[in-house]
Amino acid sequence: MFRKVATLAVAAAATALLWAGSANAQNNPQAPAAPEARIALVIGNSQYTSNKPLNNPTNDAQAVSQLLNNAGFEVVMAFDLARDLMKQTVEEFAARANEKGPNTVVLVYYAGHGIQVDGENFLIPTDAKFENETDLNDQGVKLAEVMGSLEAATSKMRIVI
């Protein structure tokens, strides 16, 4: 049936990827270096209306935002998003990331409830109310849709945590 997907703070992995990209550019000094833009969307969903509220996502999102800000990211923070607002926020962020150009590192970090059913991962908005598996398509946000939105943006690298 439902399996909860654990929220993992893997900022170290994201940082390692960024350092690898920077080192790669330093190893090729002949290539003209366009300035790299960095933009991140950080979502922390804690205050669920029909599911058990969570204590850590807001704190985790704030800590990751600070880390990313210190690493040179322009950070867009969003907390306790209902489904429609979550989808709108992702779409607006993807458009904003696309405006930054092809030499942009785009990162999305999500902390909150998540569910996996039949290999499909869903982010759970704060207003979701599930009575059975079929409610997921109407009330959850597919991780594949979030990633699809980011694929439309021309960017150097896309990271989803």
CSV table of C-alpha atoms in Angstrom, one decimal:
chain,number,residue,atom,x,y,z
A,1,MET,CA,0.0,0.0,0.0
A,2,PHE,CA,1.6,3.3,1.0
A,3,ARG,CA,5.2,3.6,2.0
A,4,LYS,CA,6.4,6.8,3.5
A,5,VAL,CA,9.5,8.2,1.9
A,6,ALA,CA,11.9,9.4,4.5
A,7,THR,CA,13.0,13.1,4.4
A,8,LEU,CA,16.7,13.1,4.0
A,9,ALA,CA,19.0,16.2,4.3
A,10,VAL,CA,21.6,15.4,1.7
A,11,ALA,CA,23.0,18.9,1.4
A,12,ALA,CA,26.5,17.5,1.5
A,13,ALA,CA,25.8,15.6,-1.7
A,14,ALA,CA,24.5,18.7,-3.4
A,15,THR,CA,27.6,20.6,-2.2
A,16,ALA,CA,29.9,17.9,-3.5
A,17,LEU,CA,28.2,18.1,-6.9
A,18,LEU,CA,28.6,21.9,-7.0
A,19,TRP,CA,32.3,21.6,-6.1
A,20,ALA,CA,32.7,19.0,-8.8
A,21,GLY,CA,31.2,21.4,-11.3
A,22,SER,CA,33.5,24.2,-10.1
A,23,ALA,CA,36.6,22.0,-10.2
A,24,ASN,CA,35.7,20.9,-13.8
A,25,ALA,CA,35.6,24.5,-14.9
A,26,GLN,CA,38.9,25.2,-13.2
A,27,ASN,CA,40.5,22.2,-15.0
A,28,ASN,CA,39.6,23.8,-18.4
A,29,PRO,CA,41.0,27.3,-18.3
A,30,GLN,CA,40.8,27.8,-22.1
A,31,ALA,CA,37.0,27.6,-22.0
A,32,PRO,CA,35.4,31.0,-21.7
A,33,ALA,CA,33.6,31.1,-18.4
A,34,ALA,CA,30.2,32.6,-18.3
A,35,PRO,CA,29.1,33.6,-14.8
A,36,GLU,CA,27.3,30.7,-13.1
A,37,ALA,CA,23.9,31.5,-11.7
A,38,ARG,CA,22.6,29.4,-8.8
A,39,ILE,CA,18.9,29.3,-7.8
A,40,ALA,CA,17.1,27.1,-5.3
A,41,LEU,CA,13.6,26.4,-4.3
A,42,VAL,CA,13.3,25.1,-0.7
A,43,ILE,CA,9.9,23.8,0.5
A,44,GLY,CA,9.1,22.9,4.1
A,45,ASN,CA,5.7,21.4,4.7
A,46,SER,CA,5.0,20.9,8.5
A,47,GLN,CA,1.4,22.0,9.2
A,48,TYR,CA,-0.8,19.3,7.7
A,49,THR,CA,-4.5,19.7,8.1
A,50,SER,CA,-5.6,16.1,7.7
A,51,ASN,CA,-2.3,14.3,8.3
A,52,LYS,CA,0.0,14.3,11.3
A,53,PRO,CA,1.9,17.6,11.5
A,54,LEU,CA,5.7,17.3,11.4
A,55,ASN,CA,8.1,19.0,13.7
A,56,ASN,CA,11.3,19.1,11.5
A,57,PRO,CA,10.5,20.2,7.9
A,58,THR,CA,10.4,23.9,8.6
A,59,ASN,CA,13.6,23.8,10.6
A,60,ASP,CA,15.3,21.6,8.0
A,61,ALA,CA,14.2,23.9,5.2
A,62,GLN,CA,15.5,27.0,7.0
A,63,ALA,CA,18.8,25.3,7.7
A,64,VAL,CA,19.2,24.2,4.0
A,65,SER,CA,18.2,27.6,2.8
A,66,GLN,CA,21.0,29.2,4.9
A,67,LEU,CA,23.5,26.6,3.6
A,68,LEU,CA,22.5,27.3,0.0
A,69,ASN,CA,22.5,31.0,0.5
A,70,ASN,CA,26.1,30.8,1.9
A,71,ALA,CA,27.0,28.7,-1.2
A,72,GLY,CA,25.9,31.6,-3.5
A,73,PHE,CA,22.3,30.4,-4.3
A,74,GLU,CA,19.4,32.8,-4.7
A,75,VAL,CA,17.0,31.0,-2.5
A,76,VAL,CA,13.2,30.9,-2.8
A,77,MET,CA,11.6,29.6,0.4
A,78,ALA,CA,8.1,28.3,0.7
A,79,PHE,CA,6.4,26.8,3.7
A,80,ASP,CA,3.2,24.8,4.3
A,81,LEU,CA,1.9,24.8,0.7
A,82,ALA,CA,-1.5,23.5,-0.3
A,83,ARG,CA,-1.6,21.5,-3.5
A,84,ASP,CA,-2.5,24.3,-5.9
A,85,LEU,CA,0.0,26.7,-4.4
A,86,MET,CA,2.7,24.0,-4.4
A,87,LYS,CA,2.1,23.4,-8.2
A,88,GLN,CA,2.1,27.1,-8.9
A,89,THR,CA,5.2,27.7,-6.9
A,90,VAL,CA,7.1,25.0,-8.8
A,91,GLU,CA,5.9,26.4,-12.1
A,92,GLU,CA,6.9,29.9,-11.2
A,93,PHE,CA,10.3,28.8,-9.9
A,94,ALA,CA,11.0,26.8,-13.1
A,95,ALA,CA,10.2,29.9,-15.2
A,96,ARG,CA,12.4,32.0,-13.0
A,97,ALA,CA,15.2,29.4,-13.3
A,98,ASN,CA,14.8,29.4,-17.1
A,99,GLU,CA,15.3,33.2,-17.2
A,100,LYS,CA,18.7,32.8,-15.5
A,101,GLY,CA,20.1,31.1,-18.6
A,102,PRO,CA,21.9,27.9,-19.6
A,103,ASN,CA,24.8,28.3,-17.1
A,104,THR,CA,22.5,27.9,-14.1
A,105,VAL,CA,22.5,25.4,-11.3
A,106,VAL,CA,18.9,24.7,-10.3
A,107,LEU,CA,18.2,23.0,-7.0
A,108,VAL,CA,14.9,21.9,-5.4
A,109,TYR,CA,14.8,20.8,-1.8
A,110,TYR,CA,11.6,19.3,-0.3
A,111,ALA,CA,11.0,18.5,3.4
A,112,GLY,CA,7.6,17.0,4.4
A,113,HIS,CA,5.4,14.0,4.0
A,114,GLY,CA,6.0,11.9,0.9
A,115,ILE,CA,4.5,8.7,-0.4
A,116,GLN,CA,5.5,6.1,-2.9
A,117,VAL,CA,2.9,3.9,-4.6
A,118,ASP,CA,3.9,1.4,-7.4
A,119,GLY,CA,7.2,3.1,-7.9
A,120,GLU,CA,5.6,6.6,-8.3
A,121,ASN,CA,6.7,9.2,-5.7
A,122,PHE,CA,4.4,11.9,-4.5
A,123,LEU,CA,5.1,15.1,-2.4
A,124,ILE,CA,2.2,15.6,0.0
A,125,PRO,CA,0.7,19.1,0.2
A,126,THR,CA,-0.6,20.4,3.5
A,127,ASP,CA,-4.2,20.2,2.5
A,128,ALA,CA,-4.1,16.6,1.2
A,129,LYS,CA,-6.7,14.2,2.6
A,130,PHE,CA,-6.4,10.6,1.5
A,131,GLU,CA,-9.1,8.0,1.9
A,132,ASN,CA,-7.6,5.6,-0.7
A,133,GLU,CA,-4.7,5.3,-3.2
A,134,THR,CA,-6.7,6.9,-6.0
A,135,ASP,CA,-6.8,10.2,-4.1
A,136,LEU,CA,-3.1,10.6,-4.6
A,137,ASN,CA,-3.5,11.7,-8.2
A,138,ASP,CA,-6.0,14.4,-7.2
A,139,GLN,CA,-4.3,15.6,-4.0
A,140,GLY,CA,-0.6,14.7,-4.2
A,141,VAL,CA,2.0,16.3,-6.3
A,142,LYS,CA,4.0,13.8,-8.5
A,143,LEU,CA,7.7,14.2,-8.1
A,144,ALA,CA,7.9,13.4,-11.9
A,145,GLU,CA,5.9,16.5,-12.6
A,146,VAL,CA,8.2,18.6,-10.5
A,147,MET,CA,11.2,17.2,-12.3
A,148,GLY,CA,9.4,17.7,-15.7
A,149,SER,CA,8.9,21.3,-14.9
A,150,LEU,CA,12.6,21.7,-14.2
A,151,GLU,CA,13.6,19.9,-17.4
A,152,ALA,CA,11.9,22.6,-19.4
A,153,ALA,CA,14.4,25.1,-18.0
A,154,THR,CA,17.7,25.4,-19.8
A,155,SER,CA,20.2,24.9,-17.1
A,156,LYS,CA,23.7,23.6,-16.5
A,157,MET,CA,22.6,21.2,-13.7
A,158,ARG,CA,19.4,20.2,-12.0
A,159,ILE,CA,19.4,18.8,-8.5
A,160,VAL,CA,16.3,17.5,-6.6
A,161,ILE,CA,16.6,16.6,-2.9
